[in-house]
Coordinates of C-alpha atoms in Angstrom, one line a residue:
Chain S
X1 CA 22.0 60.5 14.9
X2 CA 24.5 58.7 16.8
X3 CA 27.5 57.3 15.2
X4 CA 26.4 53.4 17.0
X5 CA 23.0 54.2 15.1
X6 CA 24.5 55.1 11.9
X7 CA 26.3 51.8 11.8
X8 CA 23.8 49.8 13.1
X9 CA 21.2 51.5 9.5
X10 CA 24.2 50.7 7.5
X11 CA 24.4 47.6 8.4
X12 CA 23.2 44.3 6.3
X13 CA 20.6 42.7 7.6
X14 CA 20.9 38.5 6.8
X15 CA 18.7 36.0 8.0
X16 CA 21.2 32.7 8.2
X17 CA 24.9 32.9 9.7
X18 CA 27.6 32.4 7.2
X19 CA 27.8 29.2 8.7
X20 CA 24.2 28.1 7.7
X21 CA 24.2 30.0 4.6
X22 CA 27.9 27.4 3.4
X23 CA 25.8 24.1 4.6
X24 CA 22.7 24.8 2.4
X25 CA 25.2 26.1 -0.7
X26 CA 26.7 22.9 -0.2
X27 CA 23.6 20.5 0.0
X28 CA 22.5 23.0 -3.5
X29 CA 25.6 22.1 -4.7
X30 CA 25.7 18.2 -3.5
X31 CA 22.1 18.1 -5.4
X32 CA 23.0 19.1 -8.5
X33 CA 26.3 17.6 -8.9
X34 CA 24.7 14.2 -8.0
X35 CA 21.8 14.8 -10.7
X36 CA 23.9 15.6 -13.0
X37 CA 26.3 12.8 -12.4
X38 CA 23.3 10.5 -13.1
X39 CA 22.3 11.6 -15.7
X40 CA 25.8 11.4 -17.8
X41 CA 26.4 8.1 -15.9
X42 CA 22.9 6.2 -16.2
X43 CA 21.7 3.8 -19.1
X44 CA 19.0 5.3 -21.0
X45 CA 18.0 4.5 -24.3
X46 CA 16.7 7.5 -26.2
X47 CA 15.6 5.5 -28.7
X48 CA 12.9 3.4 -26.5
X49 CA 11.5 6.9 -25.7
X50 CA 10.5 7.5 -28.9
X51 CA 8.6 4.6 -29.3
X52 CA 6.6 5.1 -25.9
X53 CA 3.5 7.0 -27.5
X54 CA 3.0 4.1 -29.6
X55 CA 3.9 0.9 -27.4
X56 CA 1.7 3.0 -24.6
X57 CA -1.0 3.1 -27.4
X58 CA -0.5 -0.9 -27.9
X59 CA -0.9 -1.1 -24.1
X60 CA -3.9 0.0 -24.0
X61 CA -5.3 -1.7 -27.1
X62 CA -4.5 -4.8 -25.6
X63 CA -6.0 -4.2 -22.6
X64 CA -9.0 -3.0 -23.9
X65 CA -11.8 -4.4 -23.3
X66 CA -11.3 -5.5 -19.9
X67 CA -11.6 -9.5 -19.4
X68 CA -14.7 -8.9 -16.8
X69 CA -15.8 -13.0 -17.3
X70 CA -12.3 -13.7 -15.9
X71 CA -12.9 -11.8 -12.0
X72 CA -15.0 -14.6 -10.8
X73 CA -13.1 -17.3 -11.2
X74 CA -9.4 -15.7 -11.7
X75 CA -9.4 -12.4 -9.5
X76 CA -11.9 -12.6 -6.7
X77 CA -10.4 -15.2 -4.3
X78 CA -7.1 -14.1 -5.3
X79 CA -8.2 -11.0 -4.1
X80 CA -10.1 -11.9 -0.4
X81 CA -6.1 -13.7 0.1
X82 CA -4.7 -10.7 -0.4
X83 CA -6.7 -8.8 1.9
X84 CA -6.3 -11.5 4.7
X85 CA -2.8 -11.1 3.9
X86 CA -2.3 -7.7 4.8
X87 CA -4.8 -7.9 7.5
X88 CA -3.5 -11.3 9.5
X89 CA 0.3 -9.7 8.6
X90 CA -1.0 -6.4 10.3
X91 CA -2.3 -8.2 13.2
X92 CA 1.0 -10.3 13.7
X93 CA 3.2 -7.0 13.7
X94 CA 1.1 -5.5 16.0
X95 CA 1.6 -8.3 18.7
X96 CA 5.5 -8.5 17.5
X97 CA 5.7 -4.8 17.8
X98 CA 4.3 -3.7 20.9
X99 CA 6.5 -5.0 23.0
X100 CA 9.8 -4.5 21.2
X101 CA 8.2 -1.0 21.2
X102 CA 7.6 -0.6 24.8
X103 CA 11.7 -2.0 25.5
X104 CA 12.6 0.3 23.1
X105 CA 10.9 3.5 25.0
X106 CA 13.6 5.0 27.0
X107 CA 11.3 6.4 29.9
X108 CA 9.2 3.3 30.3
X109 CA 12.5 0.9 30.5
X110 CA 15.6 2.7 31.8
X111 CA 18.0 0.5 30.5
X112 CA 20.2 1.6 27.8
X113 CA 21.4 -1.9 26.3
X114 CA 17.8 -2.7 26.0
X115 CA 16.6 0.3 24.4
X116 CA 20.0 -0.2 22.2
X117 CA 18.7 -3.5 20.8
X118 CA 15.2 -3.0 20.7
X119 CA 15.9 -0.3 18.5
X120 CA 18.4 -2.6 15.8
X121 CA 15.3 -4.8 15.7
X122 CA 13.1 -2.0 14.6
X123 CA 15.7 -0.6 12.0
X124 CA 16.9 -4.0 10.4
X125 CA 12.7 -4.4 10.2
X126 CA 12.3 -1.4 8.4
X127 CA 15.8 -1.1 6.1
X128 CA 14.3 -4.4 4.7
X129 CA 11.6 -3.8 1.8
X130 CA 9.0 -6.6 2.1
X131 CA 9.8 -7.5 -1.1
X132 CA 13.1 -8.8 0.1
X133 CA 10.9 -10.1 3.2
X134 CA 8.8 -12.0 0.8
X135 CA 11.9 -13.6 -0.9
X136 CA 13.4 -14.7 2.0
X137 CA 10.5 -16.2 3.1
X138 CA 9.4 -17.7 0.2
X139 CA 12.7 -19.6 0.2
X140 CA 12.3 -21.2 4.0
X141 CA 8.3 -21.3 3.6
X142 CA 8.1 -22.0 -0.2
X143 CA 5.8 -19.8 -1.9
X144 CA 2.1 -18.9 -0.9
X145 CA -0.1 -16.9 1.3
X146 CA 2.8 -18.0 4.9
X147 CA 5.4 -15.9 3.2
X148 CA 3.4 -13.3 2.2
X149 CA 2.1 -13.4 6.0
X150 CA 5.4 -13.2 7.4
X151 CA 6.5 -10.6 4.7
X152 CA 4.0 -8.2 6.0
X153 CA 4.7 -8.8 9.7
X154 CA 8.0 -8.5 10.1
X155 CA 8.3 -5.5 7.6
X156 CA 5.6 -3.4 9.5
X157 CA 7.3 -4.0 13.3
X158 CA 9.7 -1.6 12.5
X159 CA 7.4 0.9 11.5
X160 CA 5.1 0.2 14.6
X161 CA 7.2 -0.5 17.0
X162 CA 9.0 3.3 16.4
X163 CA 5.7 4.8 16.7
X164 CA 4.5 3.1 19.8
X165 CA 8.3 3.7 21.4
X166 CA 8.2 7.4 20.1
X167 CA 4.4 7.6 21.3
X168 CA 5.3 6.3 25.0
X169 CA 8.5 8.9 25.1
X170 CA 5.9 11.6 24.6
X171 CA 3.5 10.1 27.3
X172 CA 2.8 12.9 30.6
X173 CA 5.0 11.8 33.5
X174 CA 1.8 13.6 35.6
X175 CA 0.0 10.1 36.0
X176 CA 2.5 7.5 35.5
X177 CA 4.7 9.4 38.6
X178 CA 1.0 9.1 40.4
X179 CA 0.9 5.4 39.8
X180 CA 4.3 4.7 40.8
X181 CA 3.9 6.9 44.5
X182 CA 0.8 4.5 45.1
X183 CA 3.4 1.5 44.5
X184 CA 1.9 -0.1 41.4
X185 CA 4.5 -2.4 40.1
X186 CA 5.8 -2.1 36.7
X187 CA 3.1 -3.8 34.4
X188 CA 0.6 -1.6 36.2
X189 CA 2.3 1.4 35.7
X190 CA 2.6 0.3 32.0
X191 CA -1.1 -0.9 31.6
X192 CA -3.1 1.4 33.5
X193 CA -0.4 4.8 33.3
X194 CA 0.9 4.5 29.5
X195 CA -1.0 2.4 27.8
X196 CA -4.0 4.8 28.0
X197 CA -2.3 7.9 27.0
X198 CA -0.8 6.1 23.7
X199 CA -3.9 4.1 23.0
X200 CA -5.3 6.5 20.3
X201 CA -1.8 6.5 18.7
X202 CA -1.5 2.8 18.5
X203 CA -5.2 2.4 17.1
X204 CA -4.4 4.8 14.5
X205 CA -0.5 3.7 13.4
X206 CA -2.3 0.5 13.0
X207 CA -4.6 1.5 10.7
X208 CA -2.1 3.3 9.0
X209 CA 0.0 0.4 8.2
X210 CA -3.1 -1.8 7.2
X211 CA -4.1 0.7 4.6
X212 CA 0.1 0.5 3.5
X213 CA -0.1 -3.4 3.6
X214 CA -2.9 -3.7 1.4
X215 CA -1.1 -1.7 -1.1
X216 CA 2.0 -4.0 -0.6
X217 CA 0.2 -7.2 -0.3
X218 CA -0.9 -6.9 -3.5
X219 CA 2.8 -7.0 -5.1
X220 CA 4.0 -9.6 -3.1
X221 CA 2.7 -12.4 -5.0
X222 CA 5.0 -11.4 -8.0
X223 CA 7.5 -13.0 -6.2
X224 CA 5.2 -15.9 -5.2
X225 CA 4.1 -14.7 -1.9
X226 CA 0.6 -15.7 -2.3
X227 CA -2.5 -13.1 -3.1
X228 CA -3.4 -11.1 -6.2
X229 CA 0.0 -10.3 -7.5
X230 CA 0.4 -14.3 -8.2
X231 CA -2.8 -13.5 -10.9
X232 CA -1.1 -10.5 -12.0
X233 CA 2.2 -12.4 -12.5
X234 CA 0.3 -15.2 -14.4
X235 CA -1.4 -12.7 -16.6
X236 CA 1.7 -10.9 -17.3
X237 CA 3.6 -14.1 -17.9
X238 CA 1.0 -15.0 -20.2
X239 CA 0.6 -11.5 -22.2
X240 CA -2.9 -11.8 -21.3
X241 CA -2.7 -8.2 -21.3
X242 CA -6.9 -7.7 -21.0
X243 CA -6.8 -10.0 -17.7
X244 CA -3.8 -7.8 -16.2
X245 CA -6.2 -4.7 -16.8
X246 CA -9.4 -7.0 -14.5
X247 CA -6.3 -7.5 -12.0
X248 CA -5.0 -3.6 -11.6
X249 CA -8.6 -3.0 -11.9
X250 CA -9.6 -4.9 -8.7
X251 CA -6.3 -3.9 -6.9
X252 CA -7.4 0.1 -7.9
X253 CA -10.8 -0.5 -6.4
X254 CA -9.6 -2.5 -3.2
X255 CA -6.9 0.1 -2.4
X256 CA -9.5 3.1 -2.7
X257 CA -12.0 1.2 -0.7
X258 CA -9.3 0.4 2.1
X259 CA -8.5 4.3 2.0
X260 CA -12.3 5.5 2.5
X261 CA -12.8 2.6 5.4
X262 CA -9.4 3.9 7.1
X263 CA -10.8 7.8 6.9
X264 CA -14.3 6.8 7.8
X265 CA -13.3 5.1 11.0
X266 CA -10.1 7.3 11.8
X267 CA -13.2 10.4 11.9
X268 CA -15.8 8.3 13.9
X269 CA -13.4 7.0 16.6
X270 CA -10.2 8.4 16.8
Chain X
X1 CA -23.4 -0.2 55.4
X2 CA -22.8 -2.2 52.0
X3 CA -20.2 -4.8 51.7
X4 CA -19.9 -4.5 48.3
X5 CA -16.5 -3.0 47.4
X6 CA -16.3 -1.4 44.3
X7 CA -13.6 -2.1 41.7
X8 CA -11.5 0.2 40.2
X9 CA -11.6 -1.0 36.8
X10 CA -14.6 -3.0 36.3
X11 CA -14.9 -5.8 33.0
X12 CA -15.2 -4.4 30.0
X13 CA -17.3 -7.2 28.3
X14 CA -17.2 -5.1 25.0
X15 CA -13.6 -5.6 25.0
X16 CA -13.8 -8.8 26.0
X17 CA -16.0 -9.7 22.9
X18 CA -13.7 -7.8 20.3
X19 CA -10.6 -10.0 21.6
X20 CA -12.3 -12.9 20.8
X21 CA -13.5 -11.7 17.5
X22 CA -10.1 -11.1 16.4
X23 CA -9.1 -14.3 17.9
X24 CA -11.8 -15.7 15.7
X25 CA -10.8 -14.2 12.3
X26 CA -7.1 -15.0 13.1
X27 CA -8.3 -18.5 13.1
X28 CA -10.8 -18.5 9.8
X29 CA -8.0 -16.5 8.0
X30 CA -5.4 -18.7 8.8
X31 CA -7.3 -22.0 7.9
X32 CA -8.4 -20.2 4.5
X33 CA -5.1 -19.1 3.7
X34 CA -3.4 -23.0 4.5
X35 CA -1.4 -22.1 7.7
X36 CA -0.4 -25.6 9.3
X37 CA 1.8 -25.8 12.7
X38 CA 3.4 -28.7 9.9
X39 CA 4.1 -26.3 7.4
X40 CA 5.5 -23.9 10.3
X41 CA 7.9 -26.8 11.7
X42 CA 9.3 -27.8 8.4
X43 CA 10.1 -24.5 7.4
X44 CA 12.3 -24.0 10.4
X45 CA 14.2 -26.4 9.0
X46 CA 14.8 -25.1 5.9
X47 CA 15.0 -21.6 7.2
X48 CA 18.3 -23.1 9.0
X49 CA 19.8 -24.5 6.0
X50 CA 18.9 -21.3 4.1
X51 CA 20.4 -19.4 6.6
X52 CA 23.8 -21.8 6.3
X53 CA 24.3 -21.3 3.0
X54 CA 23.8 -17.3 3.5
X55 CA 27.0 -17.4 5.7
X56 CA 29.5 -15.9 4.7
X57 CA 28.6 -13.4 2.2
X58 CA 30.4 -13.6 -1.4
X59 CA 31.7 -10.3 -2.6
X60 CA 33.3 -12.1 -5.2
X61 CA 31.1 -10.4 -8.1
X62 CA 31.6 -7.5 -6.3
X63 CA 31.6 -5.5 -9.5
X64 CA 28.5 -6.5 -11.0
X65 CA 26.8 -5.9 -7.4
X66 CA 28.3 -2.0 -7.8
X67 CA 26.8 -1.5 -10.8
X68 CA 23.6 -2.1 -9.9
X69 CA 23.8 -0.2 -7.1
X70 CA 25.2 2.6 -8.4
X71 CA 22.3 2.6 -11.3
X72 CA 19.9 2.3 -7.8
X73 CA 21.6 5.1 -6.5
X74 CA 21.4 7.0 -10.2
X75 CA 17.7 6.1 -10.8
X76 CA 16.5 7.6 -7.3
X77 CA 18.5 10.7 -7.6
X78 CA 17.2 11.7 -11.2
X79 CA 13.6 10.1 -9.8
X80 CA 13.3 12.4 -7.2
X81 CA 14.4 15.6 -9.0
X82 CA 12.0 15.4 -11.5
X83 CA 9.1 14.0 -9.2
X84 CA 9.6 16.4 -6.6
X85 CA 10.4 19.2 -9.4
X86 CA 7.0 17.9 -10.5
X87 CA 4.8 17.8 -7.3
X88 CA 5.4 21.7 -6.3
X89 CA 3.0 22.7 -8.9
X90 CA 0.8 19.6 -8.5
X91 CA 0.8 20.3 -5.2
X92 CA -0.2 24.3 -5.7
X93 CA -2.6 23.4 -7.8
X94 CA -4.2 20.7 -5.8
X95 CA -4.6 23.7 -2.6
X96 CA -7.8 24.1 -1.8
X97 CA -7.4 27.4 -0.4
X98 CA -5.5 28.7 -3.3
X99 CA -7.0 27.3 -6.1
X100 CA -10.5 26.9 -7.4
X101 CA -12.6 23.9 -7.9
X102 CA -11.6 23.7 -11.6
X103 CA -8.0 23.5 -10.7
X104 CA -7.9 21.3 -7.7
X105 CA -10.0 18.9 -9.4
X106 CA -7.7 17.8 -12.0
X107 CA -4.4 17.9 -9.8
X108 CA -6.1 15.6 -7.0
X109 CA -7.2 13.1 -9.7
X110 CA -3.5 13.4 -10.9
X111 CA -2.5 12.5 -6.8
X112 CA -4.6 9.8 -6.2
X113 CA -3.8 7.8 -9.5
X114 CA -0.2 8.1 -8.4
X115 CA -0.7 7.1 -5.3
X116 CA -3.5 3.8 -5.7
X117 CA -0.4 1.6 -6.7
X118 CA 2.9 0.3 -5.8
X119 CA 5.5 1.3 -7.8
X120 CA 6.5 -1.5 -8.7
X121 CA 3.1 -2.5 -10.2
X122 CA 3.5 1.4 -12.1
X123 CA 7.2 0.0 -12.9
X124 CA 5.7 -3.3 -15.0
X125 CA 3.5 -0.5 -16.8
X126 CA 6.5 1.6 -18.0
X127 CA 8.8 -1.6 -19.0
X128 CA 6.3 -2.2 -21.8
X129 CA 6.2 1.5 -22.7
X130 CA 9.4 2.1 -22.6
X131 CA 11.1 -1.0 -22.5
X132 CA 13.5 -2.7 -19.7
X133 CA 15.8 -1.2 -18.1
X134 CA 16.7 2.0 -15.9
X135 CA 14.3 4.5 -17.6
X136 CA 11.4 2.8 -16.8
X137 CA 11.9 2.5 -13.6
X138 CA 12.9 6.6 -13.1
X139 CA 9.3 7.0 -14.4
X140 CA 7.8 4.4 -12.0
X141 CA 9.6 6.3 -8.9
X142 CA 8.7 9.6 -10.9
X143 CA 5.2 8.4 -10.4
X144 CA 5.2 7.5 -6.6
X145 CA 7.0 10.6 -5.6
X146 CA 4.5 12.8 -7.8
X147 CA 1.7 10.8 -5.3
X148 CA 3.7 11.2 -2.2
X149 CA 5.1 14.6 -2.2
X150 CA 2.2 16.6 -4.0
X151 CA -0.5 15.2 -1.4
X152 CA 1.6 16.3 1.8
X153 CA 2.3 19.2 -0.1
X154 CA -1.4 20.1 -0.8
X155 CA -1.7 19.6 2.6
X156 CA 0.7 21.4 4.1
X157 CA -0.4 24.5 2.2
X158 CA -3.8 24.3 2.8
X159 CA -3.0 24.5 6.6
X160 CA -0.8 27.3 6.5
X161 CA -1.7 30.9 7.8
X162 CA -3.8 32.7 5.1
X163 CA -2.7 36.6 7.2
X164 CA 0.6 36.3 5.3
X165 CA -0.7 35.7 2.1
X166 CA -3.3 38.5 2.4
X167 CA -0.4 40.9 3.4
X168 CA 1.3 40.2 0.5
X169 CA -2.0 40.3 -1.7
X170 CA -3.1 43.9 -0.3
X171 CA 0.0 45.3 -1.8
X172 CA -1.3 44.5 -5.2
X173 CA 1.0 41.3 -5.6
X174 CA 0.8 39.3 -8.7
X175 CA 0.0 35.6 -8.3
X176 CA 3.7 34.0 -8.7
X177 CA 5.0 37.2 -6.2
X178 CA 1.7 35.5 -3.5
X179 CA 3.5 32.0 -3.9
X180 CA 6.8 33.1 -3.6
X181 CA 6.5 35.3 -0.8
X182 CA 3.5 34.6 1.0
X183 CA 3.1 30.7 1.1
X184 CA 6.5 29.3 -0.1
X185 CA 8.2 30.3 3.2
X186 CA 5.6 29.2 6.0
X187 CA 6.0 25.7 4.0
X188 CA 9.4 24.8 3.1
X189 CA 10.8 23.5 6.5
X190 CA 8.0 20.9 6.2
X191 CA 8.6 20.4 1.7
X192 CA 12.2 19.5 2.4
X193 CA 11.1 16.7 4.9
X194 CA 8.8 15.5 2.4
X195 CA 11.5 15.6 -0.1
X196 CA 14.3 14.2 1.5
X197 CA 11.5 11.3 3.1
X198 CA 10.8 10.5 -0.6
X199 CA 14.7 10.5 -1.7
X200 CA 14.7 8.0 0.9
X201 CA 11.8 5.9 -0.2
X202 CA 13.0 6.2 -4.0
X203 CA 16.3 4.7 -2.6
X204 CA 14.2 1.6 -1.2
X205 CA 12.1 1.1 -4.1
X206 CA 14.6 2.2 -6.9
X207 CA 16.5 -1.1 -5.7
X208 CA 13.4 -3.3 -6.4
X209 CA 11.8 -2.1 -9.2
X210 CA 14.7 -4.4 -10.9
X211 CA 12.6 -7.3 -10.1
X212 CA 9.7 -6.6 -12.8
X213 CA 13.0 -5.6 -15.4
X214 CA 13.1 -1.7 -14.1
X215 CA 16.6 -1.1 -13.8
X216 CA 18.8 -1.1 -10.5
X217 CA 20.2 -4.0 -8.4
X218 CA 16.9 -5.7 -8.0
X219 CA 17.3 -7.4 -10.9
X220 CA 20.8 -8.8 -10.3
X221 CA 19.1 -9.7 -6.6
X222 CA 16.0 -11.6 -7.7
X223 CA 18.1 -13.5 -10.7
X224 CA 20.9 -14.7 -7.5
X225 CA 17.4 -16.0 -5.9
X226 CA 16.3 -17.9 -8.8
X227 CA 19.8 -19.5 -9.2
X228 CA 19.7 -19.9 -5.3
X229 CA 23.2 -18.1 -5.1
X230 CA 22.0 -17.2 -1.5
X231 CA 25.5 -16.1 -0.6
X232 CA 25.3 -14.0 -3.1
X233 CA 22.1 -13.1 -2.2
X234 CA 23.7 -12.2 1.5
X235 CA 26.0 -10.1 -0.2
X236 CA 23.6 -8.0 -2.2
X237 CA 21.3 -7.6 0.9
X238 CA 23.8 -6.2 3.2
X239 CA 24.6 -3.6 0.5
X240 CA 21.9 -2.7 0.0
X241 CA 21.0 -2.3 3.4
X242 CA 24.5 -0.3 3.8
X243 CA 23.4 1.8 1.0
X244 CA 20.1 2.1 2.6
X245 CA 21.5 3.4 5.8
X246 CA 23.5 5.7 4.2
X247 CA 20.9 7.4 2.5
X248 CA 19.2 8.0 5.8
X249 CA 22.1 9.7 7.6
X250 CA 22.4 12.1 4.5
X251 CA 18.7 13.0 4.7
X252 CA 19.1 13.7 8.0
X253 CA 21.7 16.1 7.4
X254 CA 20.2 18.1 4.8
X255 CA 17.6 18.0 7.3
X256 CA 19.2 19.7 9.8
X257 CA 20.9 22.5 7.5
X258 CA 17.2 23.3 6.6
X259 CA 15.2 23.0 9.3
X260 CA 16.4 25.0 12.5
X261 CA 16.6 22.8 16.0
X262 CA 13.4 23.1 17.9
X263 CA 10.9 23.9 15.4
X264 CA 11.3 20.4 13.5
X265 CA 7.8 19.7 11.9
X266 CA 8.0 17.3 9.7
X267 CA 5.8 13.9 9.4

């Protein structure tokens, strides 16, 4: 054996670089400083805790049995708003979105300032819960089914609009460079070279973000956004703690049914 | 010879018929749900006059602002330890192929309750067990991220490649040695994106589960509403947004210790 090969056996094998091996010590260490930081710093009552099994106990007592005779004339329509809710908002992002999307896809519109500012309008979309959206909208619009509208819109063009701009920054160059040789103008090149490759995507982001607004619609109407949170909120208000169990009832049910409809049509045509 | 020229992209009259179907439920939904062009105009207005008093901003309760954020900031840190702590062996169990029936069953029910509401609806639900304030709404983030990361972490293990694990099985591996050397590796690139994603979400949601009583800054921001403080309101918004931001840049950098350039797989 060579004295290069003896060094080379006695060697220690590592997998990360001492470099890489000090950032993730650090991130360890950042973690559990900061958890342990919260924990001394945050206000918890221990005392509330022991109480839970009981008050959870209560909880249920009071909603047991579920107020049933109350759905028809408290729940149900409360409940078709909601869905139009989330599937009008959806429908307004999408228009809103796909063409801040397509300015903010680098290939498809070479202009840096452009691509700059579509992309603030998709992160101040998104950096905003549509919680806060409903608020602020409630406040210029007043409160109902508008705000909740709005709420939904203009919190889902951020998601959208990224995946459509990320979608058309993937898109083959093979067919749109085809297009442009023939001397389609832009908007051809754009409907007949992109918008074919990143159909699919679009089709199923939307989806996507219905099945997310339905969820989110149906908290929106605690702050007076319209829908079935507004007949939660009541109920809650109220301690009518049977009726809340008909409302989170007929929210569980319509959220599972909006997640079997999303899978069964994602399968069949996507 | 025929005249007739052929066109390159002939009507597509299904097409055409599912525009004006969506055209048409645009218009019955927005009728049922009391849309008026009126309505519209007016608010406009107001919209401007809410934006006026918006402008400027009033730090001046500046320290009642920090402490909400900071008990934000406190409540999605200790939410997404234990949640995340919480969904590995959710996650395990709810494998498919790992686990038998008898297992998975349990841990998907577990997933999907989680996951059917918001978490602020699962926040209202844990102020009247536990009563207001920033424990209930740790448990109500606790809940989401158990929903979150344990299905993309079912996921991502059932997908993995099952020659490593057999590898590590033939040598007469006990089960935890299985996990720890045969699956845990081909899947941690992707469970640190899931858990730094749902750091990121807690963040969002840690700062509105105050609104239901759950602790954080939403409280403070929907009580500024009600009084319509809205440059108060101003203020509390762009913090949180700042905060927000924030957040985001730091998961993007434990992202990048973790996960080595050019094989990033995450969602």
């Amino acid at each position: 054996m060579s004295a290069g090969e003896a060094a080379a056996a006695a060697r220690t094998w590592r997998r990360f670089t001492p470099a890489q091996r000090l950032a993730r010590f650090a991130v360890y260490l950042a973690m559990v400083a900061a958890v342990v930081a919260s924990i001394r710093h945050v206000e918890v009552i221990p005392e509330f805790l022991y109480d839970a099994p009981e008050q959870v106990r209560d909880l249920l007592a009071r909603m047991w049995p579920v107020d049933v005779a109350h759905y028809p004339a408290g729940v149900h329509d409360a409940l078709v708003d909601t869905l139009h809710i989330a599937t009008l908002g959806t429908l307004l992002a999408l228009a809103m979105a796909a063409p801040v999307g397509v300015l903010a896809a680098r290939n498809v519109v070479p202009v840096t300032a452009v691509n700059l500012a579509a992309r603030f309008v998709l992160v101040s979309s998104r950096s905003v819960n549509s919680l806060v959206w409903a608020l602020l909208f409630v406040a210029v619009f007043g409160p109902g089914p508008l705000a909740g509208t709005l709420a939904i819109a203009f919190r889902s063009i951020g998601f959208v609009g990224k995946l459509l701009g990320e979608a058309l920054e993937e898109a083959d160059p093979g067919t749109i460079e085809a297009l442009r040789a023939v001397g389609a103008p832009w908007f051809a090149v754009l409907a007949k070279g992109y918008w074919p490759q990143v159909q699919p995507a679009f089709w199923s982001v939307a989806l996507f973000r219905w099945d997310i607004n339905v969820r989110e619609s149906a908290v929106l109407g605690l702050v007076g956004a319209g829908g079935i949170g507004m007949a939660l909120d009541t109920a809650l208000n109220l301690f009518q703690w049977n009726r809340v169990a008909t409302v989170l009832a007929a929210i569980f049910i319509v959220v599972l049914a909006a997640e079997v409809a999303v899978t069964a049509i994602r399968k069949r045509v996507l | 010879m025929s005249t007739s020229a052929r066109t390159a992209f002939p009507t597509n009259w299904w097409h055409r018929a599912a525009w004006l179907a969506v055209a048409a439920y645009v218009a019955y939904a927005a009728s049922r749900l009391d849309f008026t062009w009126a309505r519209f105009t007016t608010g406009l207005g107001q919209g401007a006059r809410f934006l006026d008093r918006m402008f400027p901003p009033d730090f001046a309760r500046w320290e009642l602002m920090l402490k909400g954020l900071v008990e934000s900031l406190e409540m999605a840190i200790l939410a997404s330890a234990v949640g995340v702590a919480l969904s590995l062996p959710i996650g395990l169990f709810a494998a498919r192929n790992l686990m038998p029936a008898w297992a998975t069953w349990p841990a998907r029910l577990v997933i999907a309750l989680s996951r059917s509401f918001h978490p602020v609806i699962v926040a209202i639900l844990f102020v009247k067990a536990v009563g207001f304030g920033a424990l209930a709404g740790i448990l109500a983030l606790v809940v989401a991220s158990v929903g979150f990361v344990g299905k993309l972490f079912a996921e991502a293990i059932e997908e993995i490649s099952l020659k490593q694990v057999e590898a590590v099985r033939a040598t007469g591996a006990p089960f935890a040695s299985v996990v720890a050397y045969g699956v845990l590796p081909q899947v941690f690139g992707r469970f640190v994106g899931f858990a730094t994603y749902q750091l990121d979400s807690n963040l969002r949601n840690s700062t509105m589960v105050g609104i239901v009583g759950a602790g954080g800054i939403g409280g403070t921001l929907f009580a500024a509403f009600q009084r319509f403080d809205y440059d108060f309101v101003c203020a509390i918004l762009v913090s949180i947004i700042a905060m927000i931001m924030a957040g985001e840049l730091a998961a993007n950098w434990v992202r990048r210790v973790f996960v080595q350039r050019g094989r990033v797989d995450e969602e």
